[in-house]
Coordinates of C-alpha atoms and ligand atoms in Angstrom, one line a residue:
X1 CA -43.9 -139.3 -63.7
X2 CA -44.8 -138.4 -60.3
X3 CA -42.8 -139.3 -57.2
X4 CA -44.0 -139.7 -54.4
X5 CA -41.8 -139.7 -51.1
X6 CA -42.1 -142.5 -49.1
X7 CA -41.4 -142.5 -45.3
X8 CA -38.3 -144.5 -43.9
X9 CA -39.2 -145.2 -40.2
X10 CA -35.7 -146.7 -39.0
X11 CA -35.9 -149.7 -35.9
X12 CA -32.4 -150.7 -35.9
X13 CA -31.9 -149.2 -32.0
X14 CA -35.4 -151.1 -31.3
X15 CA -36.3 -154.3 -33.4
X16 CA -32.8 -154.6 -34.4
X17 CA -31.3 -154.3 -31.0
X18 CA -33.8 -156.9 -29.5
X19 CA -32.0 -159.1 -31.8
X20 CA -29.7 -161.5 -30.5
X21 CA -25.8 -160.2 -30.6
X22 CA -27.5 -156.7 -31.4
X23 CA -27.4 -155.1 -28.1
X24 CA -25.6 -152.1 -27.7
X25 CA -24.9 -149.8 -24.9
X26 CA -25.4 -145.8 -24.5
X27 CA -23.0 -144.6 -26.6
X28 CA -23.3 -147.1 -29.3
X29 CA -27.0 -146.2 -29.8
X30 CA -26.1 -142.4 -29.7
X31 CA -23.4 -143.2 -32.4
X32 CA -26.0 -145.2 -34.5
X33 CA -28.3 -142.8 -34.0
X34 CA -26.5 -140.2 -35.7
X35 CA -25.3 -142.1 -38.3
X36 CA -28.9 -142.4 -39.2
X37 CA -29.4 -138.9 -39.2
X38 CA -26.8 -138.4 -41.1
X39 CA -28.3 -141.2 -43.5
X40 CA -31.2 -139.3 -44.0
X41 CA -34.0 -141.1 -42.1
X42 CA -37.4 -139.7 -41.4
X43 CA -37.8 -141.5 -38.7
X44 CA -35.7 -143.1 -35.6
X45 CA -37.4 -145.2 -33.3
X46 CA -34.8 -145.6 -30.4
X47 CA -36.3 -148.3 -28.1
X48 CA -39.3 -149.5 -25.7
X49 CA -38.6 -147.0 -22.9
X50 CA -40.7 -149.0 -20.6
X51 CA -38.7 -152.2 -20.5
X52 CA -35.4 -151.0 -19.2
X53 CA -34.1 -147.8 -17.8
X54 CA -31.4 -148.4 -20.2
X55 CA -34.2 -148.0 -23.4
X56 CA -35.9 -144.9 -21.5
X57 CA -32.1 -143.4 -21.0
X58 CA -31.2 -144.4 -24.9
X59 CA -34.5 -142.7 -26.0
X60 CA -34.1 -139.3 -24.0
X61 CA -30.3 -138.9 -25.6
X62 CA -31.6 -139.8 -29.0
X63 CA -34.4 -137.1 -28.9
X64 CA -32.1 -134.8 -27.1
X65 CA -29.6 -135.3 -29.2
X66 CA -31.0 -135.5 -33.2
X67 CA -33.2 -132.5 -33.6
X68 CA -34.1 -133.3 -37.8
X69 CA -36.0 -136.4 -37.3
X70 CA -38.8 -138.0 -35.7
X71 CA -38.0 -139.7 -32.7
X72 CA -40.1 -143.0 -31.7
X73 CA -41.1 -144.4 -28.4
X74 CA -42.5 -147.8 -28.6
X75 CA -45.4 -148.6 -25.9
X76 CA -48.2 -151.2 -25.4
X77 CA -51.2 -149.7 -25.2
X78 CA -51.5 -149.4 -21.2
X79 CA -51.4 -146.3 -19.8
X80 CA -47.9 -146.6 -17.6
X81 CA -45.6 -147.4 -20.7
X82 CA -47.0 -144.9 -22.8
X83 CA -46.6 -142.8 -20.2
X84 CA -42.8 -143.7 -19.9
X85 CA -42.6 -143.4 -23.6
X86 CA -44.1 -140.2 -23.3
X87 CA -41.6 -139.1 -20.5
X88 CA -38.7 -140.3 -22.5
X89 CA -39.6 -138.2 -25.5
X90 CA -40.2 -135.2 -23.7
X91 CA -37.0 -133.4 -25.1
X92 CA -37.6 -134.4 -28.8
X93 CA -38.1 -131.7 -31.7
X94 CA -40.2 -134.0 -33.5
X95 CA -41.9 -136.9 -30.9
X96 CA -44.0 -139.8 -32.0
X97 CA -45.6 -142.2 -29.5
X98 CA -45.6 -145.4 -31.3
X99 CA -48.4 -147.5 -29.4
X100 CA -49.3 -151.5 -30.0
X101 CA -51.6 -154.4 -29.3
X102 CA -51.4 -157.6 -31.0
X103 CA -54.9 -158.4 -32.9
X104 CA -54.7 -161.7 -34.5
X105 CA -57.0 -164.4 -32.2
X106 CA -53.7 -166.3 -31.9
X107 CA -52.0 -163.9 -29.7
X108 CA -55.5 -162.5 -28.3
X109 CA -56.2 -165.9 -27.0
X110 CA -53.0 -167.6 -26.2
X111 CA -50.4 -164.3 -25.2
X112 CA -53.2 -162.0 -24.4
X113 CA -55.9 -163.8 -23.0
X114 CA -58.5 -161.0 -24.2
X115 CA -61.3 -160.9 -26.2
X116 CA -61.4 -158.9 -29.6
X117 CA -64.3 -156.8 -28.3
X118 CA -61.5 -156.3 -24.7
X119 CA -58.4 -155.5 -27.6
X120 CA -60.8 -152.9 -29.2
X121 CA -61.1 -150.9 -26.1
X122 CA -57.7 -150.8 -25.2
X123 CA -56.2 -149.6 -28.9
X124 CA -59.3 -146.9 -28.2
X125 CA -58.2 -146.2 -24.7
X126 CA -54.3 -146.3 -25.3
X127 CA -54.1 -144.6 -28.4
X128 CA -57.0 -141.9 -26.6
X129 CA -54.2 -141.4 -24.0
X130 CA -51.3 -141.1 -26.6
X131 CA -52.9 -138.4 -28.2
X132 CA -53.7 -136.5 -25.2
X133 CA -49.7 -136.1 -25.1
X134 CA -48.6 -136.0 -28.2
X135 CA -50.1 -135.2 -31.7
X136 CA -48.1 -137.7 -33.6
X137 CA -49.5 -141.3 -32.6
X138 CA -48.8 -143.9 -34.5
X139 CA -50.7 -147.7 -33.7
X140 CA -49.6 -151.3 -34.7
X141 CA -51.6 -154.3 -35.2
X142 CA -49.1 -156.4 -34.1
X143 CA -49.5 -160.0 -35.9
X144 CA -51.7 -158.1 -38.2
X145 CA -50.9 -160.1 -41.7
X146 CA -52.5 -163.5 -39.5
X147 CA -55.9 -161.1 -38.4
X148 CA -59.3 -161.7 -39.3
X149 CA -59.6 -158.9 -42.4
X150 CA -63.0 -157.5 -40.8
X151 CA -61.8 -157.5 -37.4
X152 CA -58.4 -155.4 -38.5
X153 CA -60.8 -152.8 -40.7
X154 CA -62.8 -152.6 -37.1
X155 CA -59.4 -152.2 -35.5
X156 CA -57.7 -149.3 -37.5
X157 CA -61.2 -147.3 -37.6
X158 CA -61.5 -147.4 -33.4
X159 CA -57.4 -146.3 -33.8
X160 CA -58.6 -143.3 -36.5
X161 CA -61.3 -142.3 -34.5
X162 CA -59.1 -142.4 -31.4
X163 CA -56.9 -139.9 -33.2
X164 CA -53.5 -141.9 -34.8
X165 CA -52.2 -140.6 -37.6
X166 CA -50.2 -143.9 -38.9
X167 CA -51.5 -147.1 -39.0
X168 CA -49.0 -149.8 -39.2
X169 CA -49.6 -153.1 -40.4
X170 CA -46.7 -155.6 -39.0
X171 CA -46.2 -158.9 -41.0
X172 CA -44.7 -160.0 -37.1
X173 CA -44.3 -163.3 -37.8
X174 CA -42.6 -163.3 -41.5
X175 CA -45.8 -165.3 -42.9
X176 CA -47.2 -163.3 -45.6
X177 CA -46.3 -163.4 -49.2
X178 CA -46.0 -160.0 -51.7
X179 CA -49.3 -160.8 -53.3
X180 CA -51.4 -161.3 -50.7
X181 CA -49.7 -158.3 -48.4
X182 CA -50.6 -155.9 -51.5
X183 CA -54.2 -157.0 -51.2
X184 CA -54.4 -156.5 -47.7
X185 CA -53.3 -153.1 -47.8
X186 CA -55.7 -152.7 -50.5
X187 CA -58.5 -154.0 -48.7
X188 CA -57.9 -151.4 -45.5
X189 CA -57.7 -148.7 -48.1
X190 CA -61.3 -149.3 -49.2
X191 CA -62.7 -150.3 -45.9
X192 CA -61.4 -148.3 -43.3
X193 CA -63.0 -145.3 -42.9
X194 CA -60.6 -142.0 -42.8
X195 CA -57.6 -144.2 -43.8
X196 CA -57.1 -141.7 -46.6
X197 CA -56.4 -139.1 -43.8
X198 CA -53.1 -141.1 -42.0
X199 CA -50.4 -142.7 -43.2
X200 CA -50.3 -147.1 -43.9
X201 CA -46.8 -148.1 -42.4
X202 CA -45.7 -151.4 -42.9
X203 CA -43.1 -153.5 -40.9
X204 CA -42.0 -156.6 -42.4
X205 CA -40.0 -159.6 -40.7
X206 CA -37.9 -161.9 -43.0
X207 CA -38.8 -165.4 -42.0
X208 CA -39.3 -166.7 -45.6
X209 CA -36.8 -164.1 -46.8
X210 CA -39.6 -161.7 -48.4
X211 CA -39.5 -159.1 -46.0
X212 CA -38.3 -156.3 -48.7
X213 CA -40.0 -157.9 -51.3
X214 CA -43.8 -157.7 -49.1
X215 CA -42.5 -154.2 -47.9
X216 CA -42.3 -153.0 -52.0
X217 CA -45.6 -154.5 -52.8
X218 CA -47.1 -153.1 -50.0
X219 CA -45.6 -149.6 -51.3
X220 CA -47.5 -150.1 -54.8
X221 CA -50.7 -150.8 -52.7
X222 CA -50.4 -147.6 -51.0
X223 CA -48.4 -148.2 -48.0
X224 CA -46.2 -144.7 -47.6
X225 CA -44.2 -145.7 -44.3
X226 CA -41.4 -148.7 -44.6
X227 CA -40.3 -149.9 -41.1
X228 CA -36.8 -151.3 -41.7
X229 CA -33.4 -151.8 -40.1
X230 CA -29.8 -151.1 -41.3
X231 CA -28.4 -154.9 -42.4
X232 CA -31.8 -156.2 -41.4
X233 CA -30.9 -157.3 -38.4
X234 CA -33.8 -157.6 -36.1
X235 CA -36.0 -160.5 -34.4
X236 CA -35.5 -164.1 -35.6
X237 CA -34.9 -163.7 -39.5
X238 CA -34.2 -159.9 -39.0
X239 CA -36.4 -157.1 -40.4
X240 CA -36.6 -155.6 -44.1
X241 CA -32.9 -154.7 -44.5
X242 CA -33.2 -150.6 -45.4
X243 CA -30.6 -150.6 -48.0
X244 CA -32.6 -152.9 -50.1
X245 CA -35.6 -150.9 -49.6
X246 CA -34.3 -147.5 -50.8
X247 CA -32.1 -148.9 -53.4
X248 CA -34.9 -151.0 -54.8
X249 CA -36.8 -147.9 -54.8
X250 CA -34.3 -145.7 -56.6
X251 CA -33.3 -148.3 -59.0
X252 CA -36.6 -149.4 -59.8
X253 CA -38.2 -146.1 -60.4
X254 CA -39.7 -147.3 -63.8
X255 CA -42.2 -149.5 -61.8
X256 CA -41.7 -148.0 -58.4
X257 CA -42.5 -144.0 -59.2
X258 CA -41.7 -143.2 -55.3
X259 CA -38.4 -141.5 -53.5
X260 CA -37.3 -141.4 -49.9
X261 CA -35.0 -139.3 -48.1
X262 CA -32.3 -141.2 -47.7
X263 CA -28.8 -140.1 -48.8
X264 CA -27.7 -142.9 -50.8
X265 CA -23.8 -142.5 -50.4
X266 CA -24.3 -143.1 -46.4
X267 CA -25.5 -146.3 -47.0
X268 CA -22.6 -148.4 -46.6
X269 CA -20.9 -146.2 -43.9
X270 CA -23.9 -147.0 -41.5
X271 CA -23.8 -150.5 -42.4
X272 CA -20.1 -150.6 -41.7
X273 CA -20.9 -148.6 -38.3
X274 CA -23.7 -151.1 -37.3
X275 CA -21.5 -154.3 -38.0
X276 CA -19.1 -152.2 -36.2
X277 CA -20.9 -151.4 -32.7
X278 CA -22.6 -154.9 -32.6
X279 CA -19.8 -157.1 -34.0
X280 CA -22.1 -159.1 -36.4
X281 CA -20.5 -158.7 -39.9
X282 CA -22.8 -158.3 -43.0
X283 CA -22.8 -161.4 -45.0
X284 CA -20.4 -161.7 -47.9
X285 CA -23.6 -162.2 -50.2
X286 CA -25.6 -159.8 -48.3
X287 CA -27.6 -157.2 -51.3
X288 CA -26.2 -153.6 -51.5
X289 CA -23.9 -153.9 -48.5
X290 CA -22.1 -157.2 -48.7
X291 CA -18.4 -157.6 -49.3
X292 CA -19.0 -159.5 -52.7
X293 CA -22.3 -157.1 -53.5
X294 CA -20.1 -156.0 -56.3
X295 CA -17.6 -158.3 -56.7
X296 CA -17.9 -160.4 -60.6
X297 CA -15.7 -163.5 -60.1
X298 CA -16.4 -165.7 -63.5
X299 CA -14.4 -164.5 -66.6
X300 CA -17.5 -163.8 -68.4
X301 CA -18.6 -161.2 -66.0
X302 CA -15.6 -159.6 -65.7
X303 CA -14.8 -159.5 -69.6
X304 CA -18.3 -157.7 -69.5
X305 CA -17.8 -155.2 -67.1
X306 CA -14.7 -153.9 -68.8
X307 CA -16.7 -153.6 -72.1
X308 CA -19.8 -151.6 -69.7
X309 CA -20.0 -151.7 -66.4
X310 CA -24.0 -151.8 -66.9
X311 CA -23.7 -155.4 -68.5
X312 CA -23.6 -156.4 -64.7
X313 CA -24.1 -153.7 -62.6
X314 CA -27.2 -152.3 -61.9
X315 CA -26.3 -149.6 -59.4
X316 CA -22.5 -148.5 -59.1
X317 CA -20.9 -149.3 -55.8
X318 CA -20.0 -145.6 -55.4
X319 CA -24.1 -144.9 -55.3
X320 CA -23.9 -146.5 -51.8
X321 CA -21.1 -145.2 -51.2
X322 CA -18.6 -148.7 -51.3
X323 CA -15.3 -146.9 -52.4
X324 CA -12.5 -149.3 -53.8
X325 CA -10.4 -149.9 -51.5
X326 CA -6.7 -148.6 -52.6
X327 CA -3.6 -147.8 -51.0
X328 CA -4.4 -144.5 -49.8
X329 CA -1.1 -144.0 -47.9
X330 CA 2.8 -145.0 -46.6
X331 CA 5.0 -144.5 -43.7
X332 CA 5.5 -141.2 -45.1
X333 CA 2.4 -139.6 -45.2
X334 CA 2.1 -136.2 -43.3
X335 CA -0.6 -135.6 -40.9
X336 CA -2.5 -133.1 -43.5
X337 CA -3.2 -135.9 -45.8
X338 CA -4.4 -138.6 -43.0
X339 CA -6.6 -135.6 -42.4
X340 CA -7.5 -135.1 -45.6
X341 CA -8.1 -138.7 -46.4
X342 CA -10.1 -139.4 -42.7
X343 CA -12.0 -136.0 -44.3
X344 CA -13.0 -138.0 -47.4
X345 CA -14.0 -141.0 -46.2
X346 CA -16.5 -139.2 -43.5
X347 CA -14.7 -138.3 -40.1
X348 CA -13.9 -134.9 -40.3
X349 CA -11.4 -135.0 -37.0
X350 CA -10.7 -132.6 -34.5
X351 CA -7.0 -131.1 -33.5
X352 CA -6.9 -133.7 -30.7
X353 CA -8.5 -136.5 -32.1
X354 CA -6.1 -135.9 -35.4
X355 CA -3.0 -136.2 -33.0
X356 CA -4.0 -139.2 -31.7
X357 CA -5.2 -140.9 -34.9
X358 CA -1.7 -139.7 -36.5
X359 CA 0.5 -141.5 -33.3
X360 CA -1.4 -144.9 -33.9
X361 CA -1.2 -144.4 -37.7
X362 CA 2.9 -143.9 -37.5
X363 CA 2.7 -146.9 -34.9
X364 CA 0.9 -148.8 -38.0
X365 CA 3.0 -147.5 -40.7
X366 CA 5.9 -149.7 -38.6
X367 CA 4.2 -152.8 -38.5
X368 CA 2.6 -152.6 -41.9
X369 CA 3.6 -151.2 -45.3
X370 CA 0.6 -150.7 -47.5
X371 CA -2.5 -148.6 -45.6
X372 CA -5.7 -148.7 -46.7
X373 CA -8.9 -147.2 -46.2
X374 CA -10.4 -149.9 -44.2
X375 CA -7.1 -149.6 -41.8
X376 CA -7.7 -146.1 -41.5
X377 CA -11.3 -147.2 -40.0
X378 CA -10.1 -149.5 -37.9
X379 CA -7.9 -146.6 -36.7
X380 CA -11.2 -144.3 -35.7
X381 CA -13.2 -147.1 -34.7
X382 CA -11.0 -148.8 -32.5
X383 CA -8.2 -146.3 -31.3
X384 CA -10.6 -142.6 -30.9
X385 CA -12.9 -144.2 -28.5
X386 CA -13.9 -141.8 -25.6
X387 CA -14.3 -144.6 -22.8
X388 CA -11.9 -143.2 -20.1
X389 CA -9.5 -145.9 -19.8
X390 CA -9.2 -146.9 -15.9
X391 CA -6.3 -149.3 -17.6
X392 CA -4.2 -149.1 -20.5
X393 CA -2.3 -151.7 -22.0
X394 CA 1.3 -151.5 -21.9
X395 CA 2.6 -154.4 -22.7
X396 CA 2.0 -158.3 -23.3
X397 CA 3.5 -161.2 -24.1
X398 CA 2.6 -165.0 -25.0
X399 CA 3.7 -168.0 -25.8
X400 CA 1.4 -171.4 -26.9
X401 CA 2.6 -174.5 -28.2
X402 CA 0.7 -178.0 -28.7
X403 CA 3.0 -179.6 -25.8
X404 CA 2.7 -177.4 -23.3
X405 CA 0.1 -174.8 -21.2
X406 CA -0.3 -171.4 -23.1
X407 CA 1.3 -168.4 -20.7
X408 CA 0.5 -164.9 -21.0
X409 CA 1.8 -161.9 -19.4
X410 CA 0.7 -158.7 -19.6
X411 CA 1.5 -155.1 -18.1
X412 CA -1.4 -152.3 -17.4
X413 CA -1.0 -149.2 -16.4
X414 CA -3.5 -147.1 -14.3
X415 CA -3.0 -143.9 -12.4
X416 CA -1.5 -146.2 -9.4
X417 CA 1.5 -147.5 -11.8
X418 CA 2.2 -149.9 -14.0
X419 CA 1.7 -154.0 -13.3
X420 CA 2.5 -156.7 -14.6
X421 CA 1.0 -160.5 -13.9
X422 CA 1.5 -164.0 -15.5
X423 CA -1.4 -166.7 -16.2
X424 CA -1.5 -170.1 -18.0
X425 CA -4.4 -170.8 -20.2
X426 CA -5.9 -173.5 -22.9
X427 CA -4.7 -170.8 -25.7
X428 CA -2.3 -167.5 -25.1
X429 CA -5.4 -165.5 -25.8
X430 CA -7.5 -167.3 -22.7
X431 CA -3.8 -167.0 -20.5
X432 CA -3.7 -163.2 -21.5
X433 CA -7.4 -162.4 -20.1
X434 CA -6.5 -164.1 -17.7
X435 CA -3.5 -161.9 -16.8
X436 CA -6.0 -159.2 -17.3
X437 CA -8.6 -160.5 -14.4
X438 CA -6.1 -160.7 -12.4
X439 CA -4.7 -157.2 -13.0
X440 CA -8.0 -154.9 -13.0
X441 CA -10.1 -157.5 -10.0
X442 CA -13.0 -158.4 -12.6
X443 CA -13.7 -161.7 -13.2
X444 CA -14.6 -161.8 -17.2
X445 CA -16.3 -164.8 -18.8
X446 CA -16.2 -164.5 -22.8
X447 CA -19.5 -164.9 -24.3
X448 CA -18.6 -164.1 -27.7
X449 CA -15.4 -163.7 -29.8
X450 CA -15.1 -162.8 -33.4
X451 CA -11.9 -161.8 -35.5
X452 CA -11.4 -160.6 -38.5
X453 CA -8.6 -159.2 -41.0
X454 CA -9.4 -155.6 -42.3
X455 CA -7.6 -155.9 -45.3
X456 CA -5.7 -159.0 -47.0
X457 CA -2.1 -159.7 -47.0
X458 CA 0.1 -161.4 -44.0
X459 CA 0.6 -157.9 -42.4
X460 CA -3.1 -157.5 -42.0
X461 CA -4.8 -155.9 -39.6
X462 CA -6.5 -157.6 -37.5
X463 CA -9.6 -156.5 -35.5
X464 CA -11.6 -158.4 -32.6
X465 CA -14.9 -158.5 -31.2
X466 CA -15.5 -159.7 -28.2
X467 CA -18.6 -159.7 -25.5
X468 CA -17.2 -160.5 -22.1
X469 CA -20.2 -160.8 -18.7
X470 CA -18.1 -159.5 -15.7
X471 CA -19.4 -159.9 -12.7
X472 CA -23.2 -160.1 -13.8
X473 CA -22.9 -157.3 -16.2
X474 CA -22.2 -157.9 -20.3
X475 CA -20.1 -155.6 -22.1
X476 CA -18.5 -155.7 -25.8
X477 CA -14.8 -154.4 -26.5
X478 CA -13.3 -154.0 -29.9
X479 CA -9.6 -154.0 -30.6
X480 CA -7.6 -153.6 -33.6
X481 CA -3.8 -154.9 -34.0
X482 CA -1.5 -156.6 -36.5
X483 CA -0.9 -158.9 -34.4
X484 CA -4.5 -161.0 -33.3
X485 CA -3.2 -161.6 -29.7
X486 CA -2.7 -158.4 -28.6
X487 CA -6.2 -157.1 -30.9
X488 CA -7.9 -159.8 -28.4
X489 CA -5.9 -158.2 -25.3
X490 CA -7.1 -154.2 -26.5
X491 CA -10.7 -155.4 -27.2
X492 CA -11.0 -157.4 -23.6
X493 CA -9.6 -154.4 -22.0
X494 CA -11.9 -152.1 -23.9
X495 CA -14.5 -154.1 -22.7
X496 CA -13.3 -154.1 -18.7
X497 CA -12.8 -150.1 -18.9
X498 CA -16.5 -149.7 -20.1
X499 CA -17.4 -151.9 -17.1
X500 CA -15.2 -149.8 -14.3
X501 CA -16.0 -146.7 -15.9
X502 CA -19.9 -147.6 -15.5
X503 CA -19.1 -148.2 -12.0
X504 CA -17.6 -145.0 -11.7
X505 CA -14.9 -147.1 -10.0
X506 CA -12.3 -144.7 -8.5
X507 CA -9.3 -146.6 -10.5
X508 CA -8.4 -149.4 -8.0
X509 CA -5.5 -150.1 -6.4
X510 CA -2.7 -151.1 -8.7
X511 CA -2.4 -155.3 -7.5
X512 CA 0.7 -156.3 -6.5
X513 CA 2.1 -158.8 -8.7
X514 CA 3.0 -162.1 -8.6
X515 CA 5.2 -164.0 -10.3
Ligands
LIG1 O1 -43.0 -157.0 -35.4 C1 -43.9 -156.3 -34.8 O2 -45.1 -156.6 -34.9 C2 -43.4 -155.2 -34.1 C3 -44.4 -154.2 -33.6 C4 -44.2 -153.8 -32.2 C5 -44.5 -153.1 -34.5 O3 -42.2 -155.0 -33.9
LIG2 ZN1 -41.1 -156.2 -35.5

């Protein structure tokens, strides 16, 4: 049976992160974006370089920094964003102008304002002017499942003849169905002329909840590119989630004769780090990646799997790499085996980053007796981040009732000294931030706060998400504790050192305090 390999074009640092909740900064994207490398896709589209310097900035450390893949720029077709995108990409081993213009008469007449005769001689014009920069063009048809069939076979033919090499066909608004998305690739197939020369990418939304389902039928049609995003997250509804596109794939190879490059065994490692960096947890249910994707709660099931696991199972959990989670180590552990273990579950660390990891896993080992893997993440995610810390938290304390005003207190140290301040609150989380604006002179409103236990059991650890605007700008900060006041305390601060150290703040003046 022949396979042949199908193209995963990974948008999770551009659909994905226009998604609401989804933003991430810098460093987040660069961590993503190597997560995805190491994942295996073929291609990485890391933002819209013309809508913010942050995109164009996110997109020339992507290219610079993953030399395996192809690296996307997203641009309309007018000649300054492709341009930027252009600019953007200019260190990439692999670059691919990615270039769009919507084409159904509902966005030509009501977003556009343009005739389809006035669309046809921009996508000829813009993807002309792509080419001339860059020999890997690909064009969308954005709104292309709600076209006119003729008018999209006119569309793709100007875009061959104006030199792309992959023609994608979005399903933007979630609207189309498997059938009827396998026909229309079908129909450009024997329509447009020179089709058989580039590649038919498709890019699925998930409004009706069919965005993997129209992706795989597209793939039997002769689609050979799948746009998709780790988790699905994305615009409205989210995009085709990736890990239910490869898996479906691989498990379905009977019907399905294609592969990708994906290394399965990352998969739940970048879906971890996503959920991670953004804060938006996959859903318990969620296919391949969810907490319960492998879990069999009725007797029947369970009875089952100990007679054969494939009475219920269809993949293993391992295959995406979902380890059980066991107690991995104690309080008396040695520092070769947290190496070992970290080693094992993906973060090979360095001498330094070992030391530290080892002082807050002894400082755990205190507070909580059984460690598990998921602790151990917490430990790299939360505890090894590189933002220099213009604060660090010494100490805090807080005490809440229902009669009375919550108080926190809380000590910082900077390079000034240490400091302490007091502040009441509606909750001793509130009264601890609080403390904290008072401390480091930014004003922090909380946009969005999420906690969570890592593992079960009273002397869980706890981690917490938060996204905080100070002073007009929006950061997130993650902190991990057993104890969910001071996790809210860490992740706040996290948050106000990513906003000094953006400011290249020299570390200001320790306050005086007050009591
Ligand atoms: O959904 C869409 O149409 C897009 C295009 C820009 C490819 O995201
Ligand atoms: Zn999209």
């Amino acid at each position: 049976m022949g396979t042949e390999r199908i193209t995963i074009f990974d948008t999770t640092l551009r659909d994905g992160e226009q998604s609401p909740g989804c933003s991430m900064n810098l460093d987040e994207k660069l961590q993503m974006a190597k997560q995805l490398d190491a994942l295996g896709v073929d291609v990485i589209e890391a933002g819209f370089p013309v809508a913010s310097d942050d995109d164009f900035a996110a997109v020339q450390a992507i290219a610079h920094a993953c030399r395996r893949p192809v690296i996307a720029a997203l641009c309309r077709t007018v000649p300054h964003d492709i341009q930027r995108a252009w600019e953007a990409l200019q260190e990439a081993a692999h670059p691919r102008i990615h270039t769009f213009l919507a084409t159904s008469d509902i966005h030509l007449e009501y977003k556009l304002k343009k005739t389809r005769a006035e669309a046809l001689q921009m996508i000829r014009d813009g993807v002309g002017l792509a080419k001339s920069l860059c020999q890997d063009v690909e064009f969308s048809a954005e709104d292309a499942t709600r076209s006119d069939w003729t008018y999209l076979v006119e569309v793709f033919t100007v875009a061959i003849a104006a030199g792309a090499t992959v023609l994608n066909v979005p399903d933007t608004v979630g609207y189309t169905i498997p059938d009827e998305y396998g026909k229309l690739i079908r129909h450009l197939r024997e329509h447009v002329p020179g089709i058989d020369g580039v590649t038919i990418s498709v890019h699925c939304h998930n409004d009706l909840g069919l965005a993997v389902a129209n992706s795989l039928a597209a793939v039997s049609a002769g689609a050979r590119q799948v746009e998709c995003t780790v988790n699905g997250i994305g615009e409205r509804a989210g995009n085709a989630a990736l890990e239910e596109v490869v898996m479906g794939l691989s498990v379905r190879q009977d019907v399905m004769p294609f592969t990708t490059g994906v290394n399965h065994e990352a998969i739940y490692r970048a879906s971890q780090t996503l959920a991670n960096i953004t804060g938006q947890e996959v859903q318990p249910n969620k296919a391949i990646v969810g907490r319960n994707a492998f879990a069999h709660e009725s007797g029947i099931h369970q009875h089952g799997m100990l007679s054969h696991h494939t009475t219920y199972e269809i993949m293993t959990p391992a295959s995406v790499g979902v380890r059980n989670t066991h107690l991995v180590l104690g309080k008396h552990s040695g520092r070769h085996a947290l190496a070992k273990r970290f080693e094992e579950l993906g973060y090979p660390l360095g001498r330094t980053e070992l030391d530290k990891a080892y002082k807050l896993f002894t400082k755990l080992s205190d507070q909580k007796k059984e460690i598990f893997d998921e602790d151990l993440l917490a430990i790299v995610r939360d505890g090894l981040t590189h933002i220099p810390e213009t604060f660090k938290l010494r100490a805090i304390q807080a005490t809440a009732g229902t009669a009375m005003f919550a108080t926190g207190l809380v000590t910082l140290a900077s390079d000034g000294g240490e400091v302490t301040e007091t502040a009441l609150g509606d909750g001793p989380v509130n009264a601890v931030f609080a403390a904290m604006d008072k401390l480091t002179g930014l004003k922090g409103r909380l946009l969005d706060f999420k906690i969570h236990s890592v593992t079960g059991g009273a002397d869980a650890v706890g981690e917490v998400f938060v996204q905080v605007e100070f002073d007009g700008v929006t950061q997130s900060g993650k902190g991990a504790s057993t104890d969910i006041v001071e996790a809210s305390a860490r992740a706040y601060l996290n948050a106000a050192n990513k906003v000094l150290f953006a400011k290249r703040a020299p570390a200001p003046a320790v306050v005086e305090a007050r009591s």
